[in-house]
PDB file of C-alpha atoms and ligand atoms in Angstrom:
ATOM      1  CA  MET Y   1     -77.642  23.427  81.927  1.00  0.00           C
ATOM      2  CA  GLN Y   2     -78.364  23.641  78.235  1.00  0.00           C
ATOM      3  CA  PHE Y   3     -76.710  22.386  75.115  1.00  0.00           C
ATOM      4  CA  VAL Y   4     -77.207  24.582  72.130  1.00  0.00           C
ATOM      5  CA  ILE Y   5     -76.841  23.073  68.639  1.00  0.00           C
ATOM      6  CA  GLU Y   6     -76.083  25.752  66.185  1.00  0.00           C
ATOM      7  CA  GLN Y   7     -77.465  25.430  62.727  1.00  0.00           C
ATOM      8  CA  GLN Y   8     -74.609  25.022  60.336  1.00  0.00           C
ATOM      9  CA  GLU Y   9     -74.285  25.913  56.666  1.00  0.00           C
ATOM     10  CA  PRO Y  10     -74.655  22.789  54.478  1.00  0.00           C
ATOM     11  CA  ILE Y  11     -71.165  21.295  53.939  1.00  0.00           C
ATOM     12  CA  THR Y  12     -70.156  20.437  50.369  1.00  0.00           C
ATOM     13  CA  VAL Y  13     -67.722  17.501  50.239  1.00  0.00           C
ATOM     14  CA  PRO Y  14     -65.998  17.271  46.842  1.00  0.00           C
ATOM     15  CA  VAL Y  15     -66.481  13.951  45.131  1.00  0.00           C
ATOM     16  CA  ARG Y  16     -63.032  12.316  44.674  1.00  0.00           C
ATOM     17  CA  THR Y  17     -62.799  10.547  41.388  1.00  0.00           C
ATOM     18  CA  SER Y  18     -60.182   8.745  39.402  1.00  0.00           C
ATOM     19  CA  PRO Y  19     -57.164  10.930  38.584  1.00  0.00           C
ATOM     20  CA  ASP Y  20     -55.368   9.739  41.643  1.00  0.00           C
ATOM     21  CA  THR Y  21     -56.226   6.190  40.887  1.00  0.00           C
ATOM     22  CA  GLU Y  22     -55.898   5.557  37.200  1.00  0.00           C
ATOM     23  CA  VAL Y  23     -52.783   3.686  36.383  1.00  0.00           C
ATOM     24  CA  ASN Y  24     -52.702   2.727  32.780  1.00  0.00           C
ATOM     25  CA  GLU Y  25     -51.092   4.978  30.257  1.00  0.00           C
ATOM     26  CA  GLN Y  26     -53.413   3.645  27.600  1.00  0.00           C
ATOM     27  CA  SER Y  27     -57.168   3.273  27.691  1.00  0.00           C
ATOM     28  CA  PRO Y  28     -58.867   1.532  29.246  1.00  0.00           C
ATOM     29  CA  LYS Y  29     -57.545   2.997  32.483  1.00  0.00           C
ATOM     30  CA  PHE Y  30     -57.375   0.722  35.420  1.00  0.00           C
ATOM     31  CA  PRO Y  31     -59.441   2.082  38.374  1.00  0.00           C
ATOM     32  CA  VAL Y  32     -57.727   1.193  41.710  1.00  0.00           C
ATOM     33  CA  HIS Y  33     -60.141   0.041  44.324  1.00  0.00           C
ATOM     34  CA  ARG Y  34     -58.029  -0.961  47.268  1.00  0.00           C
ATOM     35  CA  ILE Y  35     -54.195  -1.332  47.863  1.00  0.00           C
ATOM     36  CA  TYR Y  36     -53.083  -4.401  49.693  1.00  0.00           C
ATOM     37  CA  CYS Y  37     -49.456  -4.983  50.506  1.00  0.00           C
ATOM     38  CA  VAL Y  38     -47.351  -8.016  51.482  1.00  0.00           C
ATOM     39  CA  GLY Y  39     -44.521  -7.513  54.069  1.00  0.00           C
ATOM     40  CA  ARG Y  40     -41.613  -9.910  54.611  1.00  0.00           C
ATOM     41  CA  ASN Y  41     -41.933 -11.711  51.293  1.00  0.00           C
ATOM     42  CA  TYR Y  42     -38.240 -11.943  50.289  1.00  0.00           C
ATOM     43  CA  GLY Y  43     -35.870 -13.812  52.650  1.00  0.00           C
ATOM     44  CA  GLU Y  44     -32.949 -11.418  52.257  1.00  0.00           C
ATOM     45  CA  HIS Y  45     -35.134  -8.417  53.136  1.00  0.00           C
ATOM     46  CA  VAL Y  46     -36.512 -10.261  56.236  1.00  0.00           C
ATOM     47  CA  LYS Y  47     -32.867 -10.779  57.299  1.00  0.00           C
ATOM     48  CA  GLU Y  48     -31.791  -7.218  56.709  1.00  0.00           C
ATOM     49  CA  MET Y  49     -34.709  -6.069  58.890  1.00  0.00           C
ATOM     50  CA  GLY Y  50     -33.490  -8.319  61.634  1.00  0.00           C
ATOM     51  CA  GLY Y  51     -36.249 -10.962  61.239  1.00  0.00           C
ATOM     52  CA  ASP Y  52     -36.339 -14.731  60.789  1.00  0.00           C
ATOM     53  CA  THR Y  53     -38.286 -16.245  57.849  1.00  0.00           C
ATOM     54  CA  LYS Y  54     -39.011 -19.398  59.862  1.00  0.00           C
ATOM     55  CA  GLU Y  55     -40.584 -17.491  62.710  1.00  0.00           C
ATOM     56  CA  GLU Y  56     -42.282 -14.789  60.768  1.00  0.00           C
ATOM     57  CA  PRO Y  57     -44.373 -15.634  57.634  1.00  0.00           C
ATOM     58  CA  PRO Y  58     -45.240 -12.828  55.244  1.00  0.00           C
ATOM     59  CA  VAL Y  59     -47.820 -10.315  56.593  1.00  0.00           C
ATOM     60  CA  PHE Y  60     -50.504  -8.148  54.995  1.00  0.00           C
ATOM     61  CA  PHE Y  61     -51.218  -4.509  55.409  1.00  0.00           C
ATOM     62  CA  SER Y  62     -52.930  -1.909  53.348  1.00  0.00           C
ATOM     63  CA  LYS Y  63     -52.740   1.670  52.015  1.00  0.00           C
ATOM     64  CA  PRO Y  64     -55.572   4.013  50.928  1.00  0.00           C
ATOM     65  CA  ALA Y  65     -56.075   3.921  47.118  1.00  0.00           C
ATOM     66  CA  SER Y  66     -55.404   7.711  47.217  1.00  0.00           C
ATOM     67  CA  ALA Y  67     -51.769   6.866  48.048  1.00  0.00           C
ATOM     68  CA  CYS Y  68     -51.216   6.049  44.432  1.00  0.00           C
ATOM     69  CA  VAL Y  69     -48.891   8.247  42.406  1.00  0.00           C
ATOM     70  CA  THR Y  70     -49.281   7.703  38.660  1.00  0.00           C
ATOM     71  CA  PHE Y  71     -47.583   8.724  35.411  1.00  0.00           C
ATOM     72  CA  ASN Y  72     -44.150   9.215  37.053  1.00  0.00           C
ATOM     73  CA  GLN Y  73     -45.232  12.291  38.966  1.00  0.00           C
ATOM     74  CA  ASN Y  74     -42.702  13.520  41.518  1.00  0.00           C
ATOM     75  CA  VAL Y  75     -43.154  12.542  45.170  1.00  0.00           C
ATOM     76  CA  ALA Y  76     -43.122  15.168  47.824  1.00  0.00           C
ATOM     77  CA  TYR Y  77     -40.937  14.179  50.789  1.00  0.00           C
ATOM     78  CA  PRO Y  78     -43.463  13.342  53.462  1.00  0.00           C
ATOM     79  CA  GLN Y  79     -43.942  14.977  56.833  1.00  0.00           C
ATOM     80  CA  ALA Y  80     -43.188  13.259  60.167  1.00  0.00           C
ATOM     81  CA  THR Y  81     -40.138  11.258  59.134  1.00  0.00           C
ATOM     82  CA  LYS Y  82     -36.354  11.556  58.881  1.00  0.00           C
ATOM     83  CA  GLU Y  83     -36.066   8.075  57.367  1.00  0.00           C
ATOM     84  CA  LEU Y  84     -38.019   7.632  54.099  1.00  0.00           C
ATOM     85  CA  HIS Y  85     -37.236   4.145  52.624  1.00  0.00           C
ATOM     86  CA  HIS Y  86     -37.855   2.915  49.070  1.00  0.00           C
ATOM     87  CA  GLU Y  87     -39.262  -0.615  48.599  1.00  0.00           C
ATOM     88  CA  VAL Y  88     -39.564  -1.655  44.935  1.00  0.00           C
ATOM     89  CA  GLU Y  89     -42.266  -4.230  44.404  1.00  0.00           C
ATOM     90  CA  LEU Y  90     -44.197  -6.152  41.731  1.00  0.00           C
ATOM     91  CA  VAL Y  91     -47.789  -4.940  41.632  1.00  0.00           C
ATOM     92  CA  VAL Y  92     -50.548  -7.362  40.799  1.00  0.00           C
ATOM     93  CA  ALA Y  93     -53.867  -5.779  39.522  1.00  0.00           C
ATOM     94  CA  LEU Y  94     -57.057  -7.866  39.822  1.00  0.00           C
ATOM     95  CA  LYS Y  95     -59.947  -7.991  37.379  1.00  0.00           C
ATOM     96  CA  SER Y  96     -61.942 -10.303  39.567  1.00  0.00           C
ATOM     97  CA  GLY Y  97     -61.890 -11.616  43.116  1.00  0.00           C
ATOM     98  CA  GLY Y  98     -63.664 -13.593  45.733  1.00  0.00           C
ATOM     99  CA  LYS Y  99     -63.224 -15.180  49.073  1.00  0.00           C
ATOM    100  CA  ASP Y 100     -61.088 -18.352  49.830  1.00  0.00           C
ATOM    101  CA  ILE Y 101     -59.729 -18.393  46.249  1.00  0.00           C
ATOM    102  CA  SER Y 102     -57.960 -21.652  45.475  1.00  0.00           C
ATOM    103  CA  PRO Y 103     -54.344 -21.519  44.259  1.00  0.00           C
ATOM    104  CA  ASP Y 104     -55.499 -23.211  41.001  1.00  0.00           C
ATOM    105  CA  SER Y 105     -57.954 -20.442  40.171  1.00  0.00           C
ATOM    106  CA  ALA Y 106     -55.933 -17.504  41.615  1.00  0.00           C
ATOM    107  CA  MET Y 107     -54.333 -16.483  38.366  1.00  0.00           C
ATOM    108  CA  ASP Y 108     -57.703 -16.185  36.700  1.00  0.00           C
ATOM    109  CA  CYS Y 109     -58.211 -13.051  38.944  1.00  0.00           C
ATOM    110  CA  VAL Y 110     -55.172 -11.249  37.481  1.00  0.00           C
ATOM    111  CA  TYR Y 111     -55.771  -8.428  35.066  1.00  0.00           C
ATOM    112  CA  GLY Y 112     -52.064  -7.454  34.817  1.00  0.00           C
ATOM    113  CA  TYR Y 113     -48.879  -6.340  36.445  1.00  0.00           C
ATOM    114  CA  GLY Y 114     -46.900  -3.156  37.187  1.00  0.00           C
ATOM    115  CA  VAL Y 115     -44.004  -1.990  39.242  1.00  0.00           C
ATOM    116  CA  GLY Y 116     -44.520   0.107  42.348  1.00  0.00           C
ATOM    117  CA  ILE Y 117     -42.805   1.599  45.332  1.00  0.00           C
ATOM    118  CA  ASP Y 118     -43.998   0.942  48.839  1.00  0.00           C
ATOM    119  CA  PHE Y 119     -42.577   4.117  50.442  1.00  0.00           C
ATOM    120  CA  THR Y 120     -42.113   3.533  54.192  1.00  0.00           C
ATOM    121  CA  ARG Y 121     -41.425   5.940  57.078  1.00  0.00           C
ATOM    122  CA  ARG Y 122     -38.985   3.463  58.541  1.00  0.00           C
ATOM    123  CA  ASP Y 123     -38.427   5.397  61.735  1.00  0.00           C
ATOM    124  CA  LEU Y 124     -42.181   5.263  62.468  1.00  0.00           C
ATOM    125  CA  GLN Y 125     -42.339   1.574  61.488  1.00  0.00           C
ATOM    126  CA  ALA Y 126     -39.492   0.725  63.895  1.00  0.00           C
ATOM    127  CA  LEU Y 127     -41.360   2.618  66.634  1.00  0.00           C
ATOM    128  CA  ALA Y 128     -44.588   0.767  65.840  1.00  0.00           C
ATOM    129  CA  LYS Y 129     -42.840  -2.615  65.836  1.00  0.00           C
ATOM    130  CA  ASP Y 130     -41.197  -1.744  69.139  1.00  0.00           C
ATOM    131  CA  LYS Y 131     -44.444  -0.700  70.778  1.00  0.00           C
ATOM    132  CA  GLY Y 132     -46.649  -3.359  69.133  1.00  0.00           C
ATOM    133  CA  ARG Y 133     -48.629  -0.716  67.298  1.00  0.00           C
ATOM    134  CA  PRO Y 134     -50.244  -0.790  63.868  1.00  0.00           C
ATOM    135  CA  TRP Y 135     -48.149   0.141  60.829  1.00  0.00           C
ATOM    136  CA  ASP Y 136     -50.620   2.666  59.318  1.00  0.00           C
ATOM    137  CA  VAL Y 137     -48.628   5.825  59.933  1.00  0.00           C
ATOM    138  CA  ALA Y 138     -45.472   4.143  58.641  1.00  0.00           C
ATOM    139  CA  LYS Y 139     -47.100   2.916  55.496  1.00  0.00           C
ATOM    140  CA  GLY Y 140     -50.374   4.474  54.561  1.00  0.00           C
ATOM    141  CA  PHE Y 141     -49.445   8.144  54.062  1.00  0.00           C
ATOM    142  CA  ASP Y 142     -50.088  10.411  50.985  1.00  0.00           C
ATOM    143  CA  GLN Y 143     -48.042   9.557  47.913  1.00  0.00           C
ATOM    144  CA  SER Y 144     -46.645   6.401  49.456  1.00  0.00           C
ATOM    145  CA  ALA Y 145     -47.556   4.226  46.515  1.00  0.00           C
ATOM    146  CA  PRO Y 146     -46.071   5.204  43.128  1.00  0.00           C
ATOM    147  CA  ILE Y 147     -47.178   2.807  40.399  1.00  0.00           C
ATOM    148  CA  SER Y 148     -46.302   2.299  36.814  1.00  0.00           C
ATOM    149  CA  ALA Y 149     -48.769   1.606  33.992  1.00  0.00           C
ATOM    150  CA  ILE Y 150     -50.402  -1.782  34.283  1.00  0.00           C
ATOM    151  CA  LEU Y 151     -49.379  -4.326  31.592  1.00  0.00           C
ATOM    152  CA  PRO Y 152     -52.190  -6.802  30.823  1.00  0.00           C
ATOM    153  CA  ALA Y 153     -51.170 -10.392  31.810  1.00  0.00           C
ATOM    154  CA  SER Y 154     -51.829 -11.528  28.266  1.00  0.00           C
ATOM    155  CA  GLU Y 155     -48.821  -9.401  27.233  1.00  0.00           C
ATOM    156  CA  VAL Y 156     -46.451 -10.842  29.828  1.00  0.00           C
ATOM    157  CA  SER Y 157     -44.358 -13.725  28.561  1.00  0.00           C
ATOM    158  CA  GLN Y 158     -42.206 -14.603  31.543  1.00  0.00           C
ATOM    159  CA  LEU Y 159     -42.955 -13.448  35.120  1.00  0.00           C
ATOM    160  CA  SER Y 160     -41.141 -15.807  37.562  1.00  0.00           C
ATOM    161  CA  ASP Y 161     -37.593 -15.196  36.334  1.00  0.00           C
ATOM    162  CA  ALA Y 162     -37.974 -11.408  35.806  1.00  0.00           C
ATOM    163  CA  GLU Y 163     -35.502  -9.122  37.451  1.00  0.00           C
ATOM    164  CA  ILE Y 164     -36.864  -6.473  39.867  1.00  0.00           C
ATOM    165  CA  SER Y 165     -34.499  -3.606  40.562  1.00  0.00           C
ATOM    166  CA  LEU Y 166     -34.248   0.013  41.851  1.00  0.00           C
ATOM    167  CA  LYS Y 167     -31.651   2.687  41.470  1.00  0.00           C
ATOM    168  CA  VAL Y 168     -31.200   5.930  43.342  1.00  0.00           C
ATOM    169  CA  ASN Y 169     -29.403   8.616  41.285  1.00  0.00           C
ATOM    170  CA  GLY Y 170     -28.297   5.841  38.882  1.00  0.00           C
ATOM    171  CA  GLU Y 171     -26.783   3.663  41.706  1.00  0.00           C
ATOM    172  CA  MET Y 172     -28.223   0.151  42.076  1.00  0.00           C
ATOM    173  CA  ARG Y 173     -29.800  -0.355  45.518  1.00  0.00           C
ATOM    174  CA  GLN Y 174     -32.235  -3.228  45.045  1.00  0.00           C
ATOM    175  CA  GLN Y 175     -31.755  -6.105  42.565  1.00  0.00           C
ATOM    176  CA  ALA Y 176     -33.477  -9.509  42.784  1.00  0.00           C
ATOM    177  CA  GLN Y 177     -35.537 -12.054  40.830  1.00  0.00           C
ATOM    178  CA  LEU Y 178     -39.260 -12.397  41.286  1.00  0.00           C
ATOM    179  CA  SER Y 179     -38.650 -16.082  41.888  1.00  0.00           C
ATOM    180  CA  ASP Y 180     -37.065 -15.046  45.208  1.00  0.00           C
ATOM    181  CA  MET Y 181     -40.535 -14.242  46.566  1.00  0.00           C
ATOM    182  CA  ILE Y 182     -41.562 -16.476  49.518  1.00  0.00           C
ATOM    183  CA  TRP Y 183     -45.178 -16.429  48.532  1.00  0.00           C
ATOM    184  CA  SER Y 184     -45.723 -16.545  44.723  1.00  0.00           C
ATOM    185  CA  VAL Y 185     -48.474 -14.479  43.128  1.00  0.00           C
ATOM    186  CA  PRO Y 186     -51.123 -17.191  43.312  1.00  0.00           C
ATOM    187  CA  GLU Y 187     -50.165 -17.969  46.880  1.00  0.00           C
ATOM    188  CA  ILE Y 188     -50.583 -14.269  47.803  1.00  0.00           C
ATOM    189  CA  ILE Y 189     -54.019 -14.036  46.152  1.00  0.00           C
ATOM    190  CA  CYS Y 190     -55.077 -17.317  47.931  1.00  0.00           C
ATOM    191  CA  GLU Y 191     -53.821 -16.237  51.356  1.00  0.00           C
ATOM    192  CA  LEU Y 192     -55.234 -12.672  51.103  1.00  0.00           C
ATOM    193  CA  SER Y 193     -58.583 -13.975  50.061  1.00  0.00           C
ATOM    194  CA  LYS Y 194     -58.818 -15.886  53.327  1.00  0.00           C
ATOM    195  CA  PHE Y 195     -59.148 -12.479  55.064  1.00  0.00           C
ATOM    196  CA  PHE Y 196     -60.822 -10.277  52.469  1.00  0.00           C
ATOM    197  CA  GLU Y 197     -63.368 -10.730  49.649  1.00  0.00           C
ATOM    198  CA  LEU Y 198     -61.174  -9.548  46.867  1.00  0.00           C
ATOM    199  CA  LYS Y 199     -62.779  -7.271  44.222  1.00  0.00           C
ATOM    200  CA  PRO Y 200     -62.055  -6.104  40.729  1.00  0.00           C
ATOM    201  CA  GLY Y 201     -59.711  -3.098  40.864  1.00  0.00           C
ATOM    202  CA  ASP Y 202     -57.880  -4.240  43.990  1.00  0.00           C
ATOM    203  CA  ILE Y 203     -54.122  -4.170  43.613  1.00  0.00           C
ATOM    204  CA  ILE Y 204     -51.503  -5.942  45.587  1.00  0.00           C
ATOM    205  CA  TYR Y 205     -47.920  -4.797  46.304  1.00  0.00           C
ATOM    206  CA  THR Y 206     -46.142  -8.129  46.579  1.00  0.00           C
ATOM    207  CA  GLY Y 207     -43.252  -7.283  48.881  1.00  0.00           C
ATOM    208  CA  THR Y 208     -39.672  -5.936  48.398  1.00  0.00           C
ATOM    209  CA  PRO Y 209     -36.296  -7.586  48.084  1.00  0.00           C
ATOM    210  CA  SER Y 210     -33.242  -6.536  50.205  1.00  0.00           C
ATOM    211  CA  GLY Y 211     -31.385  -3.262  49.718  1.00  0.00           C
ATOM    212  CA  VAL Y 212     -33.916  -0.770  51.127  1.00  0.00           C
ATOM    213  CA  THR Y 213     -32.253   2.564  51.919  1.00  0.00           C
ATOM    214  CA  ALA Y 214     -33.186   6.113  52.871  1.00  0.00           C
ATOM    215  CA  VAL Y 215     -33.794   8.738  50.208  1.00  0.00           C
ATOM    216  CA  ILE Y 216     -33.737  12.557  50.444  1.00  0.00           C
ATOM    217  CA  LYS Y 217     -35.113  15.530  48.531  1.00  0.00           C
ATOM    218  CA  GLY Y 218     -33.592  15.705  45.091  1.00  0.00           C
ATOM    219  CA  ASP Y 219     -32.989  11.997  44.662  1.00  0.00           C
ATOM    220  CA  ARG Y 220     -34.023  10.442  41.416  1.00  0.00           C
ATOM    221  CA  ILE Y 221     -35.722   6.961  41.677  1.00  0.00           C
ATOM    222  CA  THR Y 222     -35.693   4.604  38.699  1.00  0.00           C
ATOM    223  CA  ALA Y 223     -37.162   1.167  39.141  1.00  0.00           C
ATOM    224  CA  SER Y 224     -38.283  -1.671  36.952  1.00  0.00           C
ATOM    225  CA  VAL Y 225     -39.528  -5.198  36.667  1.00  0.00           C
ATOM    226  CA  ALA Y 226     -38.054  -6.548  33.463  1.00  0.00           C
ATOM    227  CA  GLY Y 227     -40.674  -7.084  30.806  1.00  0.00           C
ATOM    228  CA  ILE Y 228     -43.381  -5.503  32.966  1.00  0.00           C
ATOM    229  CA  GLY Y 229     -42.821  -1.761  33.491  1.00  0.00           C
ATOM    230  CA  SER Y 230     -40.671   1.008  34.861  1.00  0.00           C
ATOM    231  CA  LEU Y 231     -40.745   4.093  37.028  1.00  0.00           C
ATOM    232  CA  ASP Y 232     -38.667   7.335  36.840  1.00  0.00           C
ATOM    233  CA  PHE Y 233     -39.368  10.189  39.169  1.00  0.00           C
ATOM    234  CA  LYS Y 234     -37.853  12.481  41.796  1.00  0.00           C
ATOM    235  CA  ILE Y 235     -38.306  13.093  45.472  1.00  0.00           C
ATOM    236  CA  VAL Y 236     -39.036  16.869  45.829  1.00  0.00           C
TER     237      VAL Y 236
HETATM  238 MN1   MN F 301     -43.275  -3.379  51.183  1.00  0.00          MN
END
């Protein structure tokens, strides 16, 4: 018996550069390195998902950087779901990183902030939770991470009391204060750096408040974190 390896033509793989991952409307543009996300970081959202904040601390997961959607581009309704949920979140963009970062020095790593949507195929996530499977197919799909321009931290006057909100077709669906977060921004950076050596360009979606609902083609999404940024796009 013989195995024949056929000589193939050289394959050209296109180099993927930044248009997917530049997030600032002004220069310098912010190049996204990795997307980390926090789940279960608002008590009311944990409850609406049927969880218990005492039994289940916040969790981490990730999305590919190519999932970013910038400049309010429309989002194509994804394949393989009948239940696409919006999750509005404060996004933290890092200018430096490290391992085992102390809470005291965590804020030194922050370049700035934006508002993002952690789109979730909720039906696939429910199946994953039920079967004890990873969340990747529910969370890490194409165009699952719309993000606003990043506002440098030096231009942010008040973060903790800021309102975070999301409307679908002008109707309020999610509305909370950033102070409702279970883990604060420095706590998130500290906890995440226990697992990963954080790098400049990493961005963190910090979890969503309650009010997540399904969207359909044609819906217009508007979202904001007061004083930080806003999003306005359609599902197509
Ligand atoms: Mn989320």
